mmCIF file of C-alpha atoms in Angstrom:
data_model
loop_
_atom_site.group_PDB
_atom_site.id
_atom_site.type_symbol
_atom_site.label_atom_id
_atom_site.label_comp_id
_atom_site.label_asym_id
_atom_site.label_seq_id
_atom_site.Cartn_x
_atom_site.Cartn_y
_atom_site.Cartn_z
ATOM 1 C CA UNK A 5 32.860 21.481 15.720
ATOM 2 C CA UNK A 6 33.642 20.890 12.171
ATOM 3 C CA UNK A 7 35.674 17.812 13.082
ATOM 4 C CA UNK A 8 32.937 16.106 15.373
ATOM 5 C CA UNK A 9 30.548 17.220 12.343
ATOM 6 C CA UNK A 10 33.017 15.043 10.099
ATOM 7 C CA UNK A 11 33.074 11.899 12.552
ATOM 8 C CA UNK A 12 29.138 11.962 12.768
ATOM 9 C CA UNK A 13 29.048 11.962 8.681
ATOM 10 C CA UNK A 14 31.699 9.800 8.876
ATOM 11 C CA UNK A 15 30.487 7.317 11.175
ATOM 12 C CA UNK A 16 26.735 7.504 9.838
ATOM 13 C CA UNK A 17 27.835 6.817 5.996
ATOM 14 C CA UNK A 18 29.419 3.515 7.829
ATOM 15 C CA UNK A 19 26.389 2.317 9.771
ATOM 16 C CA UNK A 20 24.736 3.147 6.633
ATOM 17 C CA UNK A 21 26.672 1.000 4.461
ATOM 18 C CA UNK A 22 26.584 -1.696 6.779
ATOM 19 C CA UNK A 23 22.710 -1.655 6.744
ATOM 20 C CA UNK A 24 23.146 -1.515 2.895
ATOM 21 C CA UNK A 25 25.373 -5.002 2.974
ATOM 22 C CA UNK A 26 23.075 -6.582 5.679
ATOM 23 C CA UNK A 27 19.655 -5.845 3.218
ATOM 24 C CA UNK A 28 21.395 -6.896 0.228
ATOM 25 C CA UNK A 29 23.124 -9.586 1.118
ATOM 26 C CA UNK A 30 19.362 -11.130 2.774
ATOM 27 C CA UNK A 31 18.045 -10.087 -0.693
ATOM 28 C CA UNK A 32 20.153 -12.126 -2.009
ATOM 29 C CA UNK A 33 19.337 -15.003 0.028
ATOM 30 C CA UNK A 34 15.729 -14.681 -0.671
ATOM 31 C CA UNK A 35 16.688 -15.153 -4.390
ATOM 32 C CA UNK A 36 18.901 -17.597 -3.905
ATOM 33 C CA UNK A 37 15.519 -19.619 -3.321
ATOM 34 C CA UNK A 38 14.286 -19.341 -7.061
ATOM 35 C CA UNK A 39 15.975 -23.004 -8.118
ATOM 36 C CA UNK A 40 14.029 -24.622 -5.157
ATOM 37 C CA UNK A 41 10.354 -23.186 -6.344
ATOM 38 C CA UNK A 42 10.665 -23.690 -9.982
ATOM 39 C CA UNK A 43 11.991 -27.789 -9.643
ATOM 40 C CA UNK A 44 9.049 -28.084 -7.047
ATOM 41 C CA UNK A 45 6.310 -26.611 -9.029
ATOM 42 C CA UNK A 46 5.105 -28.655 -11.265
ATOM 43 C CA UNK A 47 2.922 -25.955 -13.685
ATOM 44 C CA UNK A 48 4.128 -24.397 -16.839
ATOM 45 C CA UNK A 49 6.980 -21.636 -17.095
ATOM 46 C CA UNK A 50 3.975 -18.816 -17.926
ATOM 47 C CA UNK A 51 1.310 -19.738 -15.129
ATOM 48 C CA UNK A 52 4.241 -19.638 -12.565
ATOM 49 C CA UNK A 53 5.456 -16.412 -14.013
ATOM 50 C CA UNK A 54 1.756 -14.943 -13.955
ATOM 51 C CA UNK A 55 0.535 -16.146 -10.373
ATOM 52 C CA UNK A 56 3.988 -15.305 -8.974
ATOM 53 C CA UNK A 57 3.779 -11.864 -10.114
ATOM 54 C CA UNK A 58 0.194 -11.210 -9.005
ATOM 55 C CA UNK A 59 1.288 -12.676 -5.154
ATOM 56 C CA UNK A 60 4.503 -10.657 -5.044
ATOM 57 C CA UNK A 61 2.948 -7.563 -6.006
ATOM 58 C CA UNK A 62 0.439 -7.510 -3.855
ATOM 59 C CA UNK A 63 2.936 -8.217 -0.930
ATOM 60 C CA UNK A 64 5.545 -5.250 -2.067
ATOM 61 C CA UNK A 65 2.463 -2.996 -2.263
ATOM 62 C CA UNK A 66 1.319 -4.047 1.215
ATOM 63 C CA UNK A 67 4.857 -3.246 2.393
ATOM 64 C CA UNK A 68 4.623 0.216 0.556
ATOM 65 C CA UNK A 69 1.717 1.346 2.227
ATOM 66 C CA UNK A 70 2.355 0.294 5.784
ATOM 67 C CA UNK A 71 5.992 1.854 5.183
ATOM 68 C CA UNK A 72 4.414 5.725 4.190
ATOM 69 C CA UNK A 73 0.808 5.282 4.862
ATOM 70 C CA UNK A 74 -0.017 9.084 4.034
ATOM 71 C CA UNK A 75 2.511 9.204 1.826
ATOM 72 C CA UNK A 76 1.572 6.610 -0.441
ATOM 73 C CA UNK A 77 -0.597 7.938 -2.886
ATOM 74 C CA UNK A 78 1.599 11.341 -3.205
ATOM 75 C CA UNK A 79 4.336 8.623 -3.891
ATOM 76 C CA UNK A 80 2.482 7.503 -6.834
ATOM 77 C CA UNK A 81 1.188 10.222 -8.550
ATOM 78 C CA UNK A 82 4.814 11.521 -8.051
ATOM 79 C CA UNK A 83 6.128 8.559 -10.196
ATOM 80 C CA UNK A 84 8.297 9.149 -13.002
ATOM 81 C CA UNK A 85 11.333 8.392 -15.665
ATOM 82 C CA UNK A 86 13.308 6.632 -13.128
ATOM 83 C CA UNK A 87 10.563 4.695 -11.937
ATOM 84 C CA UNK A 88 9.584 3.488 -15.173
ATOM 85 C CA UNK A 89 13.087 2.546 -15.490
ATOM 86 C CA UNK A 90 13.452 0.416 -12.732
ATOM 87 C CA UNK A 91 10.076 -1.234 -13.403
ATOM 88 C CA UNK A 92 11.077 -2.225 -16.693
ATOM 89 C CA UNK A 93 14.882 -3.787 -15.777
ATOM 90 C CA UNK A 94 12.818 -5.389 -12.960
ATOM 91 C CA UNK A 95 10.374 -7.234 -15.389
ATOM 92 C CA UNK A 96 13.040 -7.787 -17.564
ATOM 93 C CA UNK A 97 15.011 -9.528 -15.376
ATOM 94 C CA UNK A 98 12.095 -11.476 -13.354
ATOM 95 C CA UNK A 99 11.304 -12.927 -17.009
ATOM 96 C CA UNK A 100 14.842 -13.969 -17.905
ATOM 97 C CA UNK A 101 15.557 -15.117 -14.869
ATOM 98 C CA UNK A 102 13.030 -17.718 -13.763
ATOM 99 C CA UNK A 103 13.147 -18.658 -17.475
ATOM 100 C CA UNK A 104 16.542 -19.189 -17.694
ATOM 101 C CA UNK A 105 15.924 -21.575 -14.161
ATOM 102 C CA UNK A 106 13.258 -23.355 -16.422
ATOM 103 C CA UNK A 107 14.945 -24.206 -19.279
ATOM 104 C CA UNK A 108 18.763 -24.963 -18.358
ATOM 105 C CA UNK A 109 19.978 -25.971 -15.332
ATOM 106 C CA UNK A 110 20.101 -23.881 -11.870
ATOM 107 C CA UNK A 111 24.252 -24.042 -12.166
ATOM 108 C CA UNK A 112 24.489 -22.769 -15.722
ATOM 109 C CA UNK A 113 22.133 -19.938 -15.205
ATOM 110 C CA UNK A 114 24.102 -18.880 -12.357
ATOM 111 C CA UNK A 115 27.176 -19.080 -13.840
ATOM 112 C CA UNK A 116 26.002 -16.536 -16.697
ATOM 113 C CA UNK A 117 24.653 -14.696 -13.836
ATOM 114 C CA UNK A 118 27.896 -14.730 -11.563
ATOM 115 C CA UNK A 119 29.332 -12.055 -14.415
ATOM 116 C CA UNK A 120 26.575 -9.305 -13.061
ATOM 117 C CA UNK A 121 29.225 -7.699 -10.326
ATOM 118 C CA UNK A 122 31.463 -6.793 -13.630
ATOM 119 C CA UNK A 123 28.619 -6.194 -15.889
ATOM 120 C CA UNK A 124 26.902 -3.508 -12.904
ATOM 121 C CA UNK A 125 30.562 -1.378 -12.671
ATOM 122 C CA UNK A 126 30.667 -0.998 -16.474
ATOM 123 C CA UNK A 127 27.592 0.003 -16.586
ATOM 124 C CA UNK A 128 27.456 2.643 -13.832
ATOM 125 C CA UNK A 129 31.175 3.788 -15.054
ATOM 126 C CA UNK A 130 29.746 4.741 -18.774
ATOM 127 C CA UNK A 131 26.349 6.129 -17.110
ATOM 128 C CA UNK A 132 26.414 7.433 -14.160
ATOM 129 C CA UNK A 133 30.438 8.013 -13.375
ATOM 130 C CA UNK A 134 30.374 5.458 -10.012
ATOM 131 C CA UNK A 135 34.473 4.196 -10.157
ATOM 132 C CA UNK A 136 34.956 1.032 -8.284
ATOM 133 C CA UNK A 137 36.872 1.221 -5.606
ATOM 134 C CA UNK A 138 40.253 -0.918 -5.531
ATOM 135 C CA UNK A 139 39.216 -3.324 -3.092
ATOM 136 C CA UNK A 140 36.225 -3.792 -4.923
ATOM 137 C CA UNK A 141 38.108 -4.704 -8.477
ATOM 138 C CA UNK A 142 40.181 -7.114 -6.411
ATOM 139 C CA UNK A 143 37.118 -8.520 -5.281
ATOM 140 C CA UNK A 144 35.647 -8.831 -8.401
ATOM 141 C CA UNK A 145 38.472 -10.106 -10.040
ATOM 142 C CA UNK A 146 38.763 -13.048 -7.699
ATOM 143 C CA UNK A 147 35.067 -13.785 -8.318
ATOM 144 C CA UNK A 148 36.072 -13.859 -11.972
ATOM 145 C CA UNK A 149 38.849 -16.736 -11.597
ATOM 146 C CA UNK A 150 35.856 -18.151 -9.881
ATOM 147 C CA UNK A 151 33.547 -17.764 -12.595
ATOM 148 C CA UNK A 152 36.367 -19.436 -14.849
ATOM 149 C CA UNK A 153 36.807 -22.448 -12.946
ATOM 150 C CA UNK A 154 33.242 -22.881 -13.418
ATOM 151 C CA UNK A 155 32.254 -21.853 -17.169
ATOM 152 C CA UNK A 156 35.392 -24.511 -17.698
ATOM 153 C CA UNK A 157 33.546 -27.316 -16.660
ATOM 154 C CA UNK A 158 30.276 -26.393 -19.124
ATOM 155 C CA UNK A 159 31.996 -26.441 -22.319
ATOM 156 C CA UNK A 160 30.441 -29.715 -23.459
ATOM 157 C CA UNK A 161 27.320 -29.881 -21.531
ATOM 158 C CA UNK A 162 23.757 -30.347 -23.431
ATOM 159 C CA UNK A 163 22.053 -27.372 -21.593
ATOM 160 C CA UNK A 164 19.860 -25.285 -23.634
ATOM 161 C CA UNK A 165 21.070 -22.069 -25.342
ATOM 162 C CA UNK A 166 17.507 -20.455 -24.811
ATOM 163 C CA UNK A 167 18.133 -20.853 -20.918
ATOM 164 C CA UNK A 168 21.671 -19.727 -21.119
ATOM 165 C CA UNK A 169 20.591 -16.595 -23.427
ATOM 166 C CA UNK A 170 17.979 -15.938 -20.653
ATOM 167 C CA UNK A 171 20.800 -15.838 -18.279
ATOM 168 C CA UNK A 172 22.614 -13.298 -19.892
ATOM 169 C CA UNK A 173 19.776 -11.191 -20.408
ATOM 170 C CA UNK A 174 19.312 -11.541 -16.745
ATOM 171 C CA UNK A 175 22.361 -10.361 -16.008
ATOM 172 C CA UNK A 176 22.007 -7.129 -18.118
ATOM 173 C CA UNK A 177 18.776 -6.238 -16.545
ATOM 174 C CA UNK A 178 19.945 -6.822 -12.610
ATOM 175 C CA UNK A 179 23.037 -4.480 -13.644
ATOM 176 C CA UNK A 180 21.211 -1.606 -15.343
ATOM 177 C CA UNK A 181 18.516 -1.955 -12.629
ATOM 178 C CA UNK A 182 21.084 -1.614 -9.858
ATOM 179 C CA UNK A 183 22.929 1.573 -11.438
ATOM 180 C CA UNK A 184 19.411 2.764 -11.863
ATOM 181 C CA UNK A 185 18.379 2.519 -8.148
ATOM 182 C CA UNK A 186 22.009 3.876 -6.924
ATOM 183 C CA UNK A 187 21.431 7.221 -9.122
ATOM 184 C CA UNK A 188 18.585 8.147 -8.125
ATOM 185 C CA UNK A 189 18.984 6.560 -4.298
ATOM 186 C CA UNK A 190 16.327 9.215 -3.085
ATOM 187 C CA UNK A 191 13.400 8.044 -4.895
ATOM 188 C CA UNK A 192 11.142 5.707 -3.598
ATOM 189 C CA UNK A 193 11.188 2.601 -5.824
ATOM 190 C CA UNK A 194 9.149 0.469 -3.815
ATOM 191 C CA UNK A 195 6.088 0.924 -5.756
ATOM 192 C CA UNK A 196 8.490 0.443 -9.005
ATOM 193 C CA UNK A 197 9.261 -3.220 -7.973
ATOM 194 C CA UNK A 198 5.282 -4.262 -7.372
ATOM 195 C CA UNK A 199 4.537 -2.447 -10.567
ATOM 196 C CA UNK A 200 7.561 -4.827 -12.459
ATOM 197 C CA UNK A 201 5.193 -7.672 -10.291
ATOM 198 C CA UNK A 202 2.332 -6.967 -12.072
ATOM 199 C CA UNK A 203 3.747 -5.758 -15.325
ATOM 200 C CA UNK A 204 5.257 -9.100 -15.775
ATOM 201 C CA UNK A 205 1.928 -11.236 -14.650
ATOM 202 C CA UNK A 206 0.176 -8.642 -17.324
ATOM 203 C CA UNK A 207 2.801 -10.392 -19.893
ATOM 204 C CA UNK A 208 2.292 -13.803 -19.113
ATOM 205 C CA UNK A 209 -1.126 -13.614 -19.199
ATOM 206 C CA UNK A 210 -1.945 -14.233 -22.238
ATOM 207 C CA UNK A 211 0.228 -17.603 -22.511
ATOM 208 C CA UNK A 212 -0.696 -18.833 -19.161
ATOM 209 C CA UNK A 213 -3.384 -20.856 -17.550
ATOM 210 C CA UNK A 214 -4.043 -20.577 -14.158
ATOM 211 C CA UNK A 215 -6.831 -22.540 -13.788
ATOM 212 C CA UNK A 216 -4.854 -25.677 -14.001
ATOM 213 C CA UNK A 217 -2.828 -25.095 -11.485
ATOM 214 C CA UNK A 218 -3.322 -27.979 -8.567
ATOM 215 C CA UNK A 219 -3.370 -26.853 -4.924
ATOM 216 C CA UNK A 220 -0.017 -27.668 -3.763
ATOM 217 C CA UNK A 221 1.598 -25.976 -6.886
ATOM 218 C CA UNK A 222 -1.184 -23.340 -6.033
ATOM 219 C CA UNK A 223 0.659 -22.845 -2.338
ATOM 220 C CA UNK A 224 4.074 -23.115 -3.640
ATOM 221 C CA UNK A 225 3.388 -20.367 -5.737
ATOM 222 C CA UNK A 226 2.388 -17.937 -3.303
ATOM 223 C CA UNK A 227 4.994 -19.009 -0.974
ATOM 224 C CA UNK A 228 7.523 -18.260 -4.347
ATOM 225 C CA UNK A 229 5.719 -14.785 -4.693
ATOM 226 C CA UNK A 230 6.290 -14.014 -0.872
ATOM 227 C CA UNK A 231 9.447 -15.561 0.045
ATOM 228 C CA UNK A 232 11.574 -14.851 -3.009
ATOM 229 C CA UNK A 233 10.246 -12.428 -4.681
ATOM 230 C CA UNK A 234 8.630 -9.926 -2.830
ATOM 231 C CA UNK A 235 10.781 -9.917 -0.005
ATOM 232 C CA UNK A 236 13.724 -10.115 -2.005
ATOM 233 C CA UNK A 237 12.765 -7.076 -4.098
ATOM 234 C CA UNK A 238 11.830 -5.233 -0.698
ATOM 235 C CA UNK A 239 15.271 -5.802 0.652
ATOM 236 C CA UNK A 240 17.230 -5.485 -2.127
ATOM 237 C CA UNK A 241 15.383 -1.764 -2.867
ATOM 238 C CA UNK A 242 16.148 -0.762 0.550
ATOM 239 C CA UNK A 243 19.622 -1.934 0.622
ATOM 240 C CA UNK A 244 20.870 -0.695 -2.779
ATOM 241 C CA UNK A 245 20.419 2.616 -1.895
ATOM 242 C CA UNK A 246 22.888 2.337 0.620
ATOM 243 C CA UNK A 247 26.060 1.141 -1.261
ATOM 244 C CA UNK A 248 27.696 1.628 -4.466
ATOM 245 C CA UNK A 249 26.436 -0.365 -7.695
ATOM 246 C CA UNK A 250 29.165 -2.075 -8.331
ATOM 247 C CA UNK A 251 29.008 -3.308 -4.555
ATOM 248 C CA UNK A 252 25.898 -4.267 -4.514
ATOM 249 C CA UNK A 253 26.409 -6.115 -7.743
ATOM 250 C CA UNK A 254 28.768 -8.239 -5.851
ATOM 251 C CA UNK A 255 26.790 -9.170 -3.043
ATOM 252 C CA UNK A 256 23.608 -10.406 -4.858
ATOM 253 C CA UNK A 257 26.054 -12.618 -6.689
ATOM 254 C CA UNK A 258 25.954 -14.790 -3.290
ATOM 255 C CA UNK A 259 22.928 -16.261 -5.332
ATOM 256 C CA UNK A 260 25.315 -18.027 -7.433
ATOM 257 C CA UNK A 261 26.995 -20.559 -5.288
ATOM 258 C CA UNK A 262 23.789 -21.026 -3.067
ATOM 259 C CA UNK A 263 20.653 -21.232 -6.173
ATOM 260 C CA UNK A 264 22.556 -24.528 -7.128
ATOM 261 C CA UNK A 265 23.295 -25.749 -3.189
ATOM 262 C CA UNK A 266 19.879 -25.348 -2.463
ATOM 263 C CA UNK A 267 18.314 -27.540 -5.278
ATOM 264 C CA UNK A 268 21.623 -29.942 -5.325
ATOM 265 C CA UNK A 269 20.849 -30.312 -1.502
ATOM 266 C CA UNK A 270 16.799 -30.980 -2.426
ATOM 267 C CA UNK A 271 16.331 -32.547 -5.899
ATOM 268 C CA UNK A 272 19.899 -33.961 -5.672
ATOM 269 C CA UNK A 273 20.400 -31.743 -9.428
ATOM 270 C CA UNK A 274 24.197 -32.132 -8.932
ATOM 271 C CA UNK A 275 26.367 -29.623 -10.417
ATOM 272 C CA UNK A 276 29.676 -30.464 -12.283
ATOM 273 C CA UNK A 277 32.976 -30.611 -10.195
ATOM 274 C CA UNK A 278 33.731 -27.004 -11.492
ATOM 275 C CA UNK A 279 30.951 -25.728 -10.028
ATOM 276 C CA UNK A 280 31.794 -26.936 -7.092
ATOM 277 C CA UNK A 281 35.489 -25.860 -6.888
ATOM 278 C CA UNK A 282 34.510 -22.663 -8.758
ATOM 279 C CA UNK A 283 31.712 -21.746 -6.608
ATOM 280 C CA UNK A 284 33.381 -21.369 -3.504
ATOM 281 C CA UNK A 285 35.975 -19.405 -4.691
ATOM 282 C CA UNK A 286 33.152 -16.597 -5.457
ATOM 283 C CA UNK A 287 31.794 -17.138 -2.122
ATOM 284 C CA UNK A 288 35.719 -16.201 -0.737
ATOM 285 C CA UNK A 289 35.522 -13.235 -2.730
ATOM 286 C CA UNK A 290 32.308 -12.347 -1.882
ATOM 287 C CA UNK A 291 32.204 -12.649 1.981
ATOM 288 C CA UNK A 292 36.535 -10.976 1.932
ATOM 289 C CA UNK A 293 35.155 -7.971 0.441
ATOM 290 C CA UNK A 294 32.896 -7.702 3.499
ATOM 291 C CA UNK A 295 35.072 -8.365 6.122
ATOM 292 C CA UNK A 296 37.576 -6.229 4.466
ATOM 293 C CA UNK A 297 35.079 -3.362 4.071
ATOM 294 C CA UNK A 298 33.560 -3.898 7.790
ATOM 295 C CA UNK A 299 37.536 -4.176 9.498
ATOM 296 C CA UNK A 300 38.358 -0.224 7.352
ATOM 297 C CA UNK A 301 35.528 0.939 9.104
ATOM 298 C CA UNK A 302 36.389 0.249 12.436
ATOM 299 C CA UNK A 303 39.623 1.310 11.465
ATOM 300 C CA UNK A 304 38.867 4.737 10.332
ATOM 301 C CA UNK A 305 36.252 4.998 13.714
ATOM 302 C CA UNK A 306 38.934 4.181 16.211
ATOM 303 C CA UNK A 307 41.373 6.798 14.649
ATOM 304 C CA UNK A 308 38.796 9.267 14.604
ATOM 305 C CA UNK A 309 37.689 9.020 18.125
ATOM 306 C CA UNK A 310 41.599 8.718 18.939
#
């Protein structure tokens, strides 16, 4: 009994980490969208910040209450430290992030941003005592001759600082918000993500001007809220709880190589040659961890049921 007890954990912490990669990895996608909205929208940094927020907020909070329904307002008043937490990295990095977008282009942002896998296990190693597994540094460390490649072909470029420093600060917020959601995996942080929403529409209130905003910019918007943003704060909530940080980390970086294929592919915003030999060489990294995590699972199954 205490063996089959073993292979049932055993095999539901797999299907469970699977789930995790699957969410995350969508989330990810969804994000990966963000270069797209902010070329094709043709209002100010704030207004897009403001109506964004306002849309996605209202979508994660419609998710929320058709997920627990009775449960929802004991949810809320039940809100605390870690919640506030998460709210705050969240607005943090919504901010930084579209900002950075804004002001330099789609490939440097997301070459700041590729960094976040490393970035996410330090920070869950000095907080919260999560060690990387070995496959996972190998992983990472391949993404990071990735990263290289590409931060050697924007040595000389004209981009702006502010956009890059936006990036960076991105980057912080995504990795303490990740560690945050991993240690306390149990508490519901839906509600913390449309809060962030609205927090950062609160924000940009008072520099942005909504009424300005044309139709088609006005539809684009709401399609940025929905699409992007609010379900890939949904996913990505869901699916973090599921896998380590520092894995986690790893996978949203799949925004990296796409953010700039997307718009490249669209507004024909062509990134350098390094980006291009660089970025695939995170994408190898990225989708070999997975494989490599998915093929030790069936492993350890079949010798268990053997």
């Amino acid at each position: 009994m205490r063996w089959g007890g073993n292979l049932m954990v055993t095999l539901a912490e797999q299907q469970q980490y699977r789930l995790g990669v699957t969410y995350v990895a969508l989330s990810a996608l969804a994000w990966s969208t963000s270069g797209l909205f902010v070329r094709a929208i043709g209002a100010d940094l704030m207004t897009i910040l403001f109506c964004r927020g306002i849309v996605s907020g209202l979508g994660v909070f419609a998710l929320f209450f058709y997920i627990e329904r009775r449960n929802a307002f004991r949810i809320l008043r039940s809100m605390r430290g870690p919640s506030l937490a998460a709210t705050i990295f969240s607005t943090a990095s919504m901010i930084s992030g579209i900002g950075s977008i804004y002001y330099t282009s789609v490939a440097d942002a997301m070459v700041i941003y590729a960094t976040v896998p490393f970035v996410t296990a330090g920070v869950a190693f000095l907080f919260i005592g999560e060690r990387p597994n070995v496959r996972t540094l190998i992983a990472s460390g391949i993404a990071f001759i990735g990263v290289l490649v590409m931060l050697s072909g924007h040595t000389s470029d004209g981009g702006s600082w502010l956009g890059k420093g936006l990036a960076a600060v991105m980057t912080l917020t995504v990795a303490a918000l990740a560690v945050v959601m991993r240690q306390h995996r149990n508490v519901p942080m839906l509600p913390a993500m449309a809060m962030s929403a609205w927090l950062c529409s609160f924000i940009t209130f008072w520099f942005a001007s909504p009424l300005t905003v044309s139709g088609q910019d006005l539809g684009l918007i709401i399609a940025f809220g929905i699409v992007q943003n609010a379900m890939g704060l949904s996913l990505y909530t869901f699916g973090s709880r599921l896998v380590p940080a520092s894995d986690a980390a790893l996978l949203t970086a799949l925004e990296v190589p796409l953010t700039p294929l997307w718009v490249w592919m669209v507004f024909a915003e062509r990134p350098s040659t390094a980006t291009l030999i660089g970025g695939p060489i995170v994408l190898a990294a990225l989708f070999g961890h997975i494989l490599l995590e998915v093929r030790r699972n069936r492993a350890v199954t079949s010798a268990k049921t053997h």
